[in-house]
Coordinates of C-alpha atoms and ligand atoms in Angstrom, one line a residue:
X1 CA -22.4 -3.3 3.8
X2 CA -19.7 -5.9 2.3
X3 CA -19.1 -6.7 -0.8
X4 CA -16.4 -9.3 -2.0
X5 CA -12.6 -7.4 -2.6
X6 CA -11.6 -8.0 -5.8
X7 CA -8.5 -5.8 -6.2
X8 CA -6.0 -5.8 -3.8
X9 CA -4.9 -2.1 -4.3
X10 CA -7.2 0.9 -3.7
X11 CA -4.6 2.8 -6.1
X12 CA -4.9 1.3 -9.3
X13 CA -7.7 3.6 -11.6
X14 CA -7.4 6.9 -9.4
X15 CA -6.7 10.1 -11.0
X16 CA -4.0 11.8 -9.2
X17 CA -5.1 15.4 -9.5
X18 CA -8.8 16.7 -9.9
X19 CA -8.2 20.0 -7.7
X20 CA -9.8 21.9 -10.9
X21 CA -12.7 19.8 -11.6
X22 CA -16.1 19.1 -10.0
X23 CA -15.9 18.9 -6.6
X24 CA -16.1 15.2 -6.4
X25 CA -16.5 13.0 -3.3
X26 CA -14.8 9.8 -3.8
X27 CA -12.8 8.7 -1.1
X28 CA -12.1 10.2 2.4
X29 CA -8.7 10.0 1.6
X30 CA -8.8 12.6 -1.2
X31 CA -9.9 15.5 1.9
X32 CA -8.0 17.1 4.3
X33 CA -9.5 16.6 7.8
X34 CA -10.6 20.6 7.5
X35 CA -12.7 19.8 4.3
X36 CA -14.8 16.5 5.8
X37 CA -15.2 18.5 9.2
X38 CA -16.5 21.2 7.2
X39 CA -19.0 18.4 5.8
X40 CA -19.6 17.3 8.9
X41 CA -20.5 20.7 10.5
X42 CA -22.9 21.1 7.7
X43 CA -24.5 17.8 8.2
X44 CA -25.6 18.7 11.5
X45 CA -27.4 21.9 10.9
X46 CA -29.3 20.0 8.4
X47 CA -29.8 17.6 11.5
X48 CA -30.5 20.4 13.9
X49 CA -33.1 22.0 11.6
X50 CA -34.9 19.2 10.9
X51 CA -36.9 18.3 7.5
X52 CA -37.6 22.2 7.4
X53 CA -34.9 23.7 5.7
X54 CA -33.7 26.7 3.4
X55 CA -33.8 24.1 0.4
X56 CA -30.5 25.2 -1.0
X57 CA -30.4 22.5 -3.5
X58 CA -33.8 23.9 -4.7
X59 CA -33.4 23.5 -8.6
X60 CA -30.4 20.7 -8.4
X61 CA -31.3 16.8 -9.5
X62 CA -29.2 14.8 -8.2
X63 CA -28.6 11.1 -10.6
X64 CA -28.7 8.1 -8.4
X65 CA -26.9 4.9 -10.4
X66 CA -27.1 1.6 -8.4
X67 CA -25.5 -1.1 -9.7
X68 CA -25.8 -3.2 -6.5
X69 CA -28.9 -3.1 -3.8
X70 CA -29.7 -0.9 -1.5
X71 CA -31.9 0.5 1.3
X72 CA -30.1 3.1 3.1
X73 CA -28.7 4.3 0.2
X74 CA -30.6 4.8 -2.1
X75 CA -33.8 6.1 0.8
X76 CA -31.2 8.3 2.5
X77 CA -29.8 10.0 -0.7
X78 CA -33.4 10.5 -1.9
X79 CA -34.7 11.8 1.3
X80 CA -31.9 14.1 1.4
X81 CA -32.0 15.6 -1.7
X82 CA -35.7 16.2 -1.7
X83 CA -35.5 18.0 2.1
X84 CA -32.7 19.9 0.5
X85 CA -35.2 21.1 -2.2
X86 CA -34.0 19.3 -5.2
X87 CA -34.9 16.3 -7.1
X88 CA -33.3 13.4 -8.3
X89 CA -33.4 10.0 -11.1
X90 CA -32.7 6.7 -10.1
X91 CA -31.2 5.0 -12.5
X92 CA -30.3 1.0 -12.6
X93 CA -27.6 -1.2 -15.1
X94 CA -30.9 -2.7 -15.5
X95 CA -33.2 -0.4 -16.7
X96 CA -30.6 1.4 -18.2
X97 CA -27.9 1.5 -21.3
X98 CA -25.7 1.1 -19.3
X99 CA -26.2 -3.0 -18.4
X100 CA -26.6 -2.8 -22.8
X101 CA -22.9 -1.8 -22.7
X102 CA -23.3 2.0 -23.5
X103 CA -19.8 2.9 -21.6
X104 CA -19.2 4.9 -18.2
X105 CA -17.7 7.7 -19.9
X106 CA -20.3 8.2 -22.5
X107 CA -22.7 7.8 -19.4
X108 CA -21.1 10.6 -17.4
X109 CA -20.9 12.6 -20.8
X110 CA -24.7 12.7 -20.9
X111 CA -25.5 12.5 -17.3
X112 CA -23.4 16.3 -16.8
X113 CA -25.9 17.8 -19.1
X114 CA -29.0 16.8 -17.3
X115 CA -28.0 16.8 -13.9
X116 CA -25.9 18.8 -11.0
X117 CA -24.4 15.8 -10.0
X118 CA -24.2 11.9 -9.8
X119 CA -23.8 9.2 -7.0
X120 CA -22.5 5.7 -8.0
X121 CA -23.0 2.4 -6.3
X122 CA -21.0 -0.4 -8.1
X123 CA -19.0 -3.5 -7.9
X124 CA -15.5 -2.1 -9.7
X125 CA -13.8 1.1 -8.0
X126 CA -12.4 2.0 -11.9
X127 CA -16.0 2.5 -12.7
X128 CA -16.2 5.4 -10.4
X129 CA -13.1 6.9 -11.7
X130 CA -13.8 6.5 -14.9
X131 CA -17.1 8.3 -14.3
X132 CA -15.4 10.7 -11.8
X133 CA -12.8 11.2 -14.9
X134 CA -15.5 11.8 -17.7
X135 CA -18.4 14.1 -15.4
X136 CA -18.3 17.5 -15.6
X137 CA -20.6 17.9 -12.6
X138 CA -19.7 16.5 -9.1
X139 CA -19.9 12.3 -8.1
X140 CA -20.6 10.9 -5.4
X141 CA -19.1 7.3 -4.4
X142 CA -22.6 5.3 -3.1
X143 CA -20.2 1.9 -2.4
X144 CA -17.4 0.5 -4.3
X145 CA -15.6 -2.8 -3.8
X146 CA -12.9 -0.6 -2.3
X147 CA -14.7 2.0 -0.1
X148 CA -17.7 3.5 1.3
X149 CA -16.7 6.8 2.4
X150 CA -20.1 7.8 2.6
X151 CA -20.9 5.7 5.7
X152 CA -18.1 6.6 7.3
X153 CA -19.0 10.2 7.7
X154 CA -22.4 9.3 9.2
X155 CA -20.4 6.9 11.4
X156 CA -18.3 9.0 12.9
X157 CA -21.1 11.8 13.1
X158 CA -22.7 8.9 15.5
X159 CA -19.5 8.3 17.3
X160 CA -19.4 11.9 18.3
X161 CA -23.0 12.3 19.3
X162 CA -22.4 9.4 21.9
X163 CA -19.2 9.6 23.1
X164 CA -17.5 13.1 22.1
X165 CA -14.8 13.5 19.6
X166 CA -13.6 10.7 17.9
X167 CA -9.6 12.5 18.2
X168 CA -7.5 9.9 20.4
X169 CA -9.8 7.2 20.9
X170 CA -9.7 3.8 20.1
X171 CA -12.2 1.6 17.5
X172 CA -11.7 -1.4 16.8
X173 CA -12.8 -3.6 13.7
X174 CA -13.6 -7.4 14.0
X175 CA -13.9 -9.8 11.0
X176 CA -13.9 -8.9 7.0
X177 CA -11.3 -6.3 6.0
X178 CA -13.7 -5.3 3.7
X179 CA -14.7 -2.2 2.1
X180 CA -16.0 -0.6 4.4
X181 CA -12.5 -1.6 7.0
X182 CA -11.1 0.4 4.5
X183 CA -12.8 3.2 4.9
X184 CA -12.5 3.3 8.7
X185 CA -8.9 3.2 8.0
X186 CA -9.1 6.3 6.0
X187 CA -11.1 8.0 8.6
X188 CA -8.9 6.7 11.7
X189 CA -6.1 9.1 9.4
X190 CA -8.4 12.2 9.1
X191 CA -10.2 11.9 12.2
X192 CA -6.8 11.1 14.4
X193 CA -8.3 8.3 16.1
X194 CA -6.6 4.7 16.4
X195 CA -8.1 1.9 14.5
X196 CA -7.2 -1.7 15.7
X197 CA -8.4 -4.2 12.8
X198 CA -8.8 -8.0 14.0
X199 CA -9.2 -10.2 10.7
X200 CA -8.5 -13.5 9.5
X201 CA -5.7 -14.2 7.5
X202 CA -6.8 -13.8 3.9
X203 CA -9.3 -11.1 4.5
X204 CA -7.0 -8.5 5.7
X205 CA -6.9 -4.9 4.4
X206 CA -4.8 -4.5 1.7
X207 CA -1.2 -3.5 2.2
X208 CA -1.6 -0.5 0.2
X209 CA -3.9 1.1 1.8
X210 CA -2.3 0.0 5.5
X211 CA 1.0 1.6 4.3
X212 CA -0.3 4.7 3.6
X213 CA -2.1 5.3 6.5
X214 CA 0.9 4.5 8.7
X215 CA 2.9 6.9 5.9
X216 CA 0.5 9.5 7.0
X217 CA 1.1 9.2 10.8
X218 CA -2.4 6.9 11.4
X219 CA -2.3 4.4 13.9
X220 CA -3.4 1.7 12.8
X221 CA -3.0 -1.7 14.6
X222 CA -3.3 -5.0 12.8
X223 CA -4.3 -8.4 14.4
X224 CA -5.8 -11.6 14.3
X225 CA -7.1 -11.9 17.5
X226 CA -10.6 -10.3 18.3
X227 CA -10.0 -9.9 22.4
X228 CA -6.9 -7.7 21.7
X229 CA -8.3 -5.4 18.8
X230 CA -11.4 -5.1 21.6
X231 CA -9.6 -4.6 24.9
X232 CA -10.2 -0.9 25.8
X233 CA -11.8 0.2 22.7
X234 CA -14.4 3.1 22.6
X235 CA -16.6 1.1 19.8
X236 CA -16.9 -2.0 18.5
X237 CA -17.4 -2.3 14.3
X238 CA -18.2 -5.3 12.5
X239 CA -20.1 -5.5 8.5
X240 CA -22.1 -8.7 7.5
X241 CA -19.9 -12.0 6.3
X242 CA -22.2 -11.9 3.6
X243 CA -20.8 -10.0 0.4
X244 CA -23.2 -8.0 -1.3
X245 CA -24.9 -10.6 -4.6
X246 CA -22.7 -13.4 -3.0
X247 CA -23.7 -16.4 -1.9
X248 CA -22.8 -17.6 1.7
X249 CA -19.3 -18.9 1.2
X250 CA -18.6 -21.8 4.0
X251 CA -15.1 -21.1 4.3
X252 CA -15.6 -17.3 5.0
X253 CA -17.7 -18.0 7.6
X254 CA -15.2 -20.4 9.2
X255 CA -12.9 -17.9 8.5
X256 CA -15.1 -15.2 10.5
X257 CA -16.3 -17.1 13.0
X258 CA -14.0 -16.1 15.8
X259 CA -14.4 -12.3 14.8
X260 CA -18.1 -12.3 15.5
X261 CA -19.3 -9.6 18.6
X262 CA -20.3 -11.1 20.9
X263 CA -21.6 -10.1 24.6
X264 CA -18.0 -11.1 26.3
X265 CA -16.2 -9.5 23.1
X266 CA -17.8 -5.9 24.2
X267 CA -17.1 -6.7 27.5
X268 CA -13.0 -6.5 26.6
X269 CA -14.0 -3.1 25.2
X270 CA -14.5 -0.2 27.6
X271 CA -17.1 0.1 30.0
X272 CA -19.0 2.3 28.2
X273 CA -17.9 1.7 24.8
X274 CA -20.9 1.6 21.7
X275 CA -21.7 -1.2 19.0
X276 CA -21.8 -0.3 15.3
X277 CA -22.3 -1.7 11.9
X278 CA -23.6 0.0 9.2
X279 CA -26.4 -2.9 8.1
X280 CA -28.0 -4.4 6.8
X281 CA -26.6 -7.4 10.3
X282 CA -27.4 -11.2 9.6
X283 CA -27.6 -12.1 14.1
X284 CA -25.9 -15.1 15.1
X285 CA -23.1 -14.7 12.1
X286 CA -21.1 -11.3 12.8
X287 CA -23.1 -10.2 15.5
X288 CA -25.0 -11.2 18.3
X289 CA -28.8 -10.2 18.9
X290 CA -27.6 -9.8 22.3
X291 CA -25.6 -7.0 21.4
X292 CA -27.1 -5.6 17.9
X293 CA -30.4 -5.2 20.0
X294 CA -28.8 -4.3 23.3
X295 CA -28.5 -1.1 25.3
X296 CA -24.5 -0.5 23.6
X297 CA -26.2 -0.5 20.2
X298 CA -25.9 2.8 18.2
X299 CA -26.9 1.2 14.8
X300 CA -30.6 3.0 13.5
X301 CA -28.8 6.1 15.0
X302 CA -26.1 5.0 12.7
X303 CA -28.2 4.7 9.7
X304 CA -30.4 7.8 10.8
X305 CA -27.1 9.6 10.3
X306 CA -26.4 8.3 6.5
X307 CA -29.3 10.9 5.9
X308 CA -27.7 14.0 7.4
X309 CA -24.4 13.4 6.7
X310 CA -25.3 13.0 2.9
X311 CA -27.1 15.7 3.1
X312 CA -23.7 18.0 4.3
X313 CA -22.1 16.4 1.2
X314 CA -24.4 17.1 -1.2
X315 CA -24.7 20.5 -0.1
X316 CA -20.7 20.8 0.3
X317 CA -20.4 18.8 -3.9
X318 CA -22.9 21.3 -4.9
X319 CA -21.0 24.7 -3.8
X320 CA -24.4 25.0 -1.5
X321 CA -22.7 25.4 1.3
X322 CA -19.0 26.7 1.8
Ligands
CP1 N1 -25.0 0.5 4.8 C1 -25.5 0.6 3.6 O1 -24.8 1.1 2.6 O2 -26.7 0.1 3.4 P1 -27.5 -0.1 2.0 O3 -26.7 -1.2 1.3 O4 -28.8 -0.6 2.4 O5 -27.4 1.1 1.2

């Protein structure tokens, strides 16, 4: 799910130290590999068991704020929570005070007195902070401009139910160094995997972010050229050219053009490499029908997994599950 990068550092807004606080889930980044295993693991016994299950969160409400649209999202969170046994409130800057100005702190004030904790999607990463900052009770990040660290546990949970642990092998990343690049990047650092990133000039990951993965040991491999990030890869990644309340922008798409996946791209990757893109696709822009709809394709198992693996982190945020 894109949406247009506005800020060119993922560090500006981000509280250093929140080890005392709610346990909140903000960025992958924030975790050692221990802790987002330790999601993971949870996430499928909740998939294992099925809609049946203990209802830990039986008593919880979870707050859902979406300041940008949603499917997966906002169903998947919902689902969750409910199979979980608890409730939750969907909330909108629409049909709330908070598109009348009524401030994110205030907002996060009140919300931790009503609720056991709170999942954001918005436009501004500071937003999140400033809610993270301000909540007594745990928040979740839904999709910033900067990150979507919540996809990127269900798609590694899909990696490794295809092709085995995700430790050593190569993805590679074709088109928009967008939020969600940037959460692949974080996960290629946890997860130990190499992430090869094939994007135009002017839509490349920021520096930032690149420096401290390779600071942390990450292998991460920069290029403009789609064949080469491809070559040998495990999995194929691309995200829609389209950012999220944008209109299509000619020049992007020029821009993106040679990055889309096609048939001969995945045939550069390993034989039995797997497609994903965590949707919603636009075929014939950054992806192929051939190969969103053909027999490499992992993505509804993909978005199947946003369910379970939101379900291990609300159960992990909660203190449900340790
Ligand atoms: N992938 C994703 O976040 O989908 P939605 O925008 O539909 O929630």
């Amino acid at each position: 799910m894109s949406t247009t990068l506005r800020r060119p550092s993922t560090e500006q807004g981000r509280s250093s130290d929140r080890t005392a606080g709610p346990r909140h889930f903000l960025d992958l980044r924030d975790f050692d590999t221990a802790t987002l295993r330790q999601m993971l693991d949870i996430a499928s016994g909740f998939k294992r068991a099925g809609r049946v299950t203990s209802r830990p969160l039986a008593g919880k409400t979870l707050a859902l704020i979406f300041e940008k649209p949603s499917t997966r999202t906002r169903v998947s969170f919902e689902v969750g929570m409910r199979q979980l046994g608890g409730e939750v409130v969907v909330l909108s800057d629409k049909d709330s005070q908070l598109g009348r100005g009524e401030s994110i702190a205030d907002t996060a004030r009140v919300l931790s007195r009503y609720v056991d904790a709170i999942m954001l999607r918005t436009d501004r990463a500071s937003k999140l902070h400033d809610l993270a900052d301000n909540a007594t009770v745990p928040v979740i990040n839904g999709l910033t401009e900067a990150s979507h660290p919540c996809q990127l546990m269900a798609d590694v949970m899909t990696f490794e139910e295809h092709r085995g642990p995700i430790a050593g092998q190569t993805v590679a990343w074709c088109g928009d160094g967008n939020n969600v690049a940037r959460s692949w990047i974080e996960a290629a650092v946890r997860f130990d995997f190499t992430l090869r990133l094939a994007t135009p000039d002017g839509l490349r990951p920021p520096d930032d972010l690149v420096a401290w993965a390779l600071g942390q040991g990450g292998r991460i491999e920069l290029t403009d050229d789609a064949m080469q990030a491809a070559d040998g890869a495990r999995c194929v990644v691309t995200d829609t050219w389209i950012s999220m309340a944008d209109e299509p922008d000619p020049v992007r798409h020029t821009l993106l053009a040679p990055y889309r996946v096609t048939n001969r791209l995945m045939e550069a990757a390993a034989p039995d490499a797997i497609f994903m893109h965590c949707l919603p696709a636009h075929r014939g822009e950054e992806v192929d029908a051939g190969v969103i709809d053909g027999p490499r394709s992992v993505v509804f198992d993909e978005a199947e997994n946003r369910l379970h693996a939101q379900k291990g982190v609300l159960a992990w945020v909660m203190g449900a599950a340790r």
